[in-house]
Amino acid sequence: MGLQLAWNNEQQELPISDELIGTLEKLLQKAGQAEGVEDGEVALTFVDDKQIHELNKEYRGIDRPTDVLSFAMNEFTDEELDIVYDVEEDGELADLPEMLGDIIISVNRAKAQSEEYGHSLEREIGFLFVHGFLHLLGYDHQDKESEAEMMGKQEAVLAEVGLTR
């Protein structure tokens, strides 16, 4: 079945082109190959600073906008999730991809950071997307070693699709 990207645009700052989505789909495939993840679905939402600020405050207790948030589906919580099965007409369960999680990117932050770092907006959004994907898989950057590992993985995937600085 492969890795699949479902996306949604909830901001007005920037139109999201088919070309950008194509690049993100390539990045998803490359990052998945690098991490040995062959199947699953990632939900990506583009938002503005106000929306990501609200989410960052609600879910992380941090009262400011950020560039990317990731919500992994395999994280353990105290709440039970309702499981809804998709049943086909013949009564068989539909072959659904495993939901890996949600990635939310602030287009405002991505635009500002691309200007600050002197590279394209496409490269910045790609960087944030791969960063978010690695978080879905359990990577973190709480210390120098884990940050260096995550950075190296991100840069390798970005280089594979030609998104260099």
Tab-separated table of C-alpha atoms in Angstrom:
chain	number	residue	atom	x	y	z
A	1	MET	CA	0.000	0.000	0.000
A	2	GLY	CA	2.871	2.409	0.748
A	3	LEU	CA	3.071	5.648	2.645
A	4	GLN	CA	0.280	8.085	1.923
A	5	LEU	CA	-0.072	11.816	2.490
A	6	ALA	CA	-3.430	13.424	3.216
A	7	TRP	CA	-3.280	17.200	3.414
A	8	ASN	CA	-5.460	20.165	4.231
A	9	ASN	CA	-4.914	23.907	3.867
A	10	GLU	CA	-6.446	26.006	6.649
A	11	GLN	CA	-4.505	29.239	6.039
A	12	GLN	CA	-4.782	32.111	3.565
A	13	GLU	CA	-1.150	33.342	3.644
A	14	LEU	CA	0.102	31.213	0.787
A	15	PRO	CA	-1.442	29.067	-1.929
A	16	ILE	CA	-0.347	25.431	-1.668
A	17	SER	CA	0.757	24.231	-5.100
A	18	ASP	CA	0.491	20.747	-6.557
A	19	GLU	CA	4.267	20.949	-7.061
A	20	LEU	CA	4.847	21.492	-3.324
A	21	ILE	CA	2.553	18.589	-2.434
A	22	GLY	CA	4.416	16.409	-4.965
A	23	THR	CA	7.715	17.318	-3.303
A	24	LEU	CA	6.316	16.518	0.137
A	25	GLU	CA	5.057	13.158	-1.116
A	26	LYS	CA	8.571	12.381	-2.399
A	27	LEU	CA	10.044	13.424	0.948
A	28	LEU	CA	7.587	11.147	2.744
A	29	GLN	CA	8.623	8.176	0.592
A	30	LYS	CA	12.359	8.876	1.060
A	31	ALA	CA	12.037	9.420	4.816
A	32	GLY	CA	9.932	6.276	5.110
A	33	GLN	CA	12.515	4.229	3.193
A	34	ALA	CA	15.316	5.599	5.361
A	35	GLU	CA	13.422	4.617	8.518
A	36	GLY	CA	12.051	1.282	7.281
A	37	VAL	CA	8.442	2.494	7.344
A	38	GLU	CA	6.685	1.060	4.306
A	39	ASP	CA	3.006	1.668	5.047
A	40	GLY	CA	0.929	4.278	6.786
A	41	GLU	CA	-0.758	7.604	6.395
A	42	VAL	CA	0.383	11.032	7.511
A	43	ALA	CA	-2.122	13.875	7.793
A	44	LEU	CA	-0.587	17.291	7.069
A	45	THR	CA	-2.326	20.579	7.791
A	46	PHE	CA	-1.083	24.020	6.795
A	47	VAL	CA	-2.127	26.722	9.284
A	48	ASP	CA	-1.266	30.310	10.183
A	49	ASP	CA	0.550	31.584	13.278
A	50	LYS	CA	-2.671	32.232	15.197
A	51	GLN	CA	-3.887	28.642	14.731
A	52	ILE	CA	-0.569	27.018	15.630
A	53	HIS	CA	-0.232	29.355	18.633
A	54	GLU	CA	-3.582	28.080	19.957
A	55	LEU	CA	-2.571	24.435	19.404
A	56	ASN	CA	0.864	24.943	20.966
A	57	LYS	CA	-0.736	26.530	24.036
A	58	GLU	CA	-3.455	23.879	24.352
A	59	TYR	CA	-1.341	20.758	23.800
A	60	ARG	CA	2.142	21.771	24.946
A	61	GLY	CA	1.408	24.584	27.422
A	62	ILE	CA	3.644	26.945	25.432
A	63	ASP	CA	2.005	30.337	24.846
A	64	ARG	CA	3.548	31.297	21.490
A	65	PRO	CA	3.476	30.214	17.861
A	66	THR	CA	5.862	27.525	16.653
A	67	ASP	CA	6.850	26.261	13.227
A	68	VAL	CA	5.684	22.629	13.329
A	69	LEU	CA	3.719	20.358	15.643
A	70	SER	CA	3.464	16.574	15.434
A	71	PHE	CA	0.850	14.359	17.017
A	72	ALA	CA	1.730	10.677	16.772
A	73	MET	CA	-1.110	8.171	16.787
A	74	ASN	CA	0.937	5.593	18.668
A	75	GLU	CA	1.476	7.745	21.741
A	76	PHE	CA	-0.100	6.433	24.892
A	77	THR	CA	-2.716	8.557	26.610
A	78	ASP	CA	-5.138	8.088	29.457
A	79	GLU	CA	-8.061	8.397	27.079
A	80	GLU	CA	-9.471	5.480	25.116
A	81	LEU	CA	-9.841	6.041	21.401
A	82	ASP	CA	-12.968	4.945	19.559
A	83	ILE	CA	-12.038	2.532	16.810
A	84	VAL	CA	-14.182	2.837	13.718
A	85	TYR	CA	-13.889	0.101	11.129
A	86	ASP	CA	-14.535	0.815	7.470
A	87	VAL	CA	-16.546	-2.081	6.084
A	88	GLU	CA	-16.821	-2.655	2.339
A	89	GLU	CA	-20.077	-3.698	0.632
A	90	ASP	CA	-19.201	-7.400	0.809
A	91	GLY	CA	-18.810	-7.175	4.584
A	92	GLU	CA	-14.992	-7.341	4.466
A	93	LEU	CA	-12.932	-4.796	6.321
A	94	ALA	CA	-11.468	-2.178	4.008
A	95	ASP	CA	-7.706	-2.230	3.634
A	96	LEU	CA	-6.885	1.014	5.421
A	97	PRO	CA	-3.405	2.398	5.979
A	98	GLU	CA	-2.228	2.736	9.554
A	99	MET	CA	-2.527	6.347	10.645
A	100	LEU	CA	0.943	7.452	11.750
A	101	GLY	CA	-0.213	10.855	12.956
A	102	ASP	CA	-0.698	14.531	12.208
A	103	ILE	CA	1.828	17.168	11.230
A	104	ILE	CA	0.812	20.817	11.450
A	105	ILE	CA	2.974	23.475	9.795
A	106	SER	CA	2.671	27.243	10.264
A	107	VAL	CA	3.127	28.791	6.834
A	108	ASN	CA	3.858	32.163	8.492
A	109	ARG	CA	6.754	30.672	10.490
A	110	ALA	CA	8.024	28.716	7.490
A	111	LYS	CA	8.060	31.846	5.341
A	112	ALA	CA	9.872	33.918	7.996
A	113	GLN	CA	12.411	31.143	8.644
A	114	SER	CA	13.125	30.611	4.933
A	115	GLU	CA	13.934	34.321	4.641
A	116	GLU	CA	16.030	34.251	7.822
A	117	TYR	CA	18.029	31.207	6.679
A	118	GLY	CA	18.311	32.391	3.065
A	119	HIS	CA	16.754	29.391	1.360
A	120	SER	CA	13.521	28.669	-0.470
A	121	LEU	CA	10.146	28.407	1.197
A	122	GLU	CA	9.788	24.973	-0.405
A	123	ARG	CA	12.980	23.837	1.336
A	124	GLU	CA	11.800	25.176	4.701
A	125	ILE	CA	8.395	23.507	4.443
A	126	GLY	CA	10.137	20.289	3.359
A	127	PHE	CA	12.488	20.520	6.332
A	128	LEU	CA	9.601	21.066	8.760
A	129	PHE	CA	7.645	18.187	7.190
A	130	VAL	CA	10.525	15.699	7.530
A	131	HIS	CA	11.172	17.008	11.057
A	132	GLY	CA	7.537	16.397	11.949
A	133	PHE	CA	7.592	12.936	10.346
A	134	LEU	CA	10.611	11.915	12.438
A	135	HIS	CA	8.779	13.096	15.554
A	136	LEU	CA	5.857	10.840	14.568
A	137	LEU	CA	8.306	7.938	14.580
A	138	GLY	CA	9.523	8.781	18.085
A	139	TYR	CA	12.625	10.875	17.390
A	140	ASP	CA	13.273	13.835	19.614
A	141	HIS	CA	15.921	16.522	20.089
A	142	GLN	CA	16.117	17.000	23.830
A	143	ASP	CA	19.926	16.881	23.909
A	144	LYS	CA	22.828	17.595	21.538
A	145	GLU	CA	23.266	13.958	20.470
A	146	SER	CA	19.629	13.341	19.583
A	147	GLU	CA	19.402	16.747	17.887
A	148	ALA	CA	22.484	15.944	15.749
A	149	GLU	CA	21.036	12.542	14.825
A	150	MET	CA	17.699	14.045	13.832
A	151	MET	CA	19.362	16.878	11.887
A	152	GLY	CA	21.523	14.418	9.964
A	153	LYS	CA	18.518	12.296	9.010
A	154	GLN	CA	16.553	15.366	7.891
A	155	GLU	CA	19.371	16.759	5.772
A	156	ALA	CA	20.005	13.374	4.115
A	157	VAL	CA	16.353	13.044	3.070
A	158	LEU	CA	16.176	16.656	1.856
A	159	ALA	CA	19.355	16.173	-0.192
A	160	GLU	CA	17.845	13.101	-1.886
A	161	VAL	CA	15.127	15.265	-3.428
A	162	GLY	CA	17.411	18.236	-4.107
A	163	LEU	CA	16.215	20.556	-1.311
A	164	THR	CA	19.599	21.827	-0.175
A	165	ARG	CA	20.418	25.199	1.325
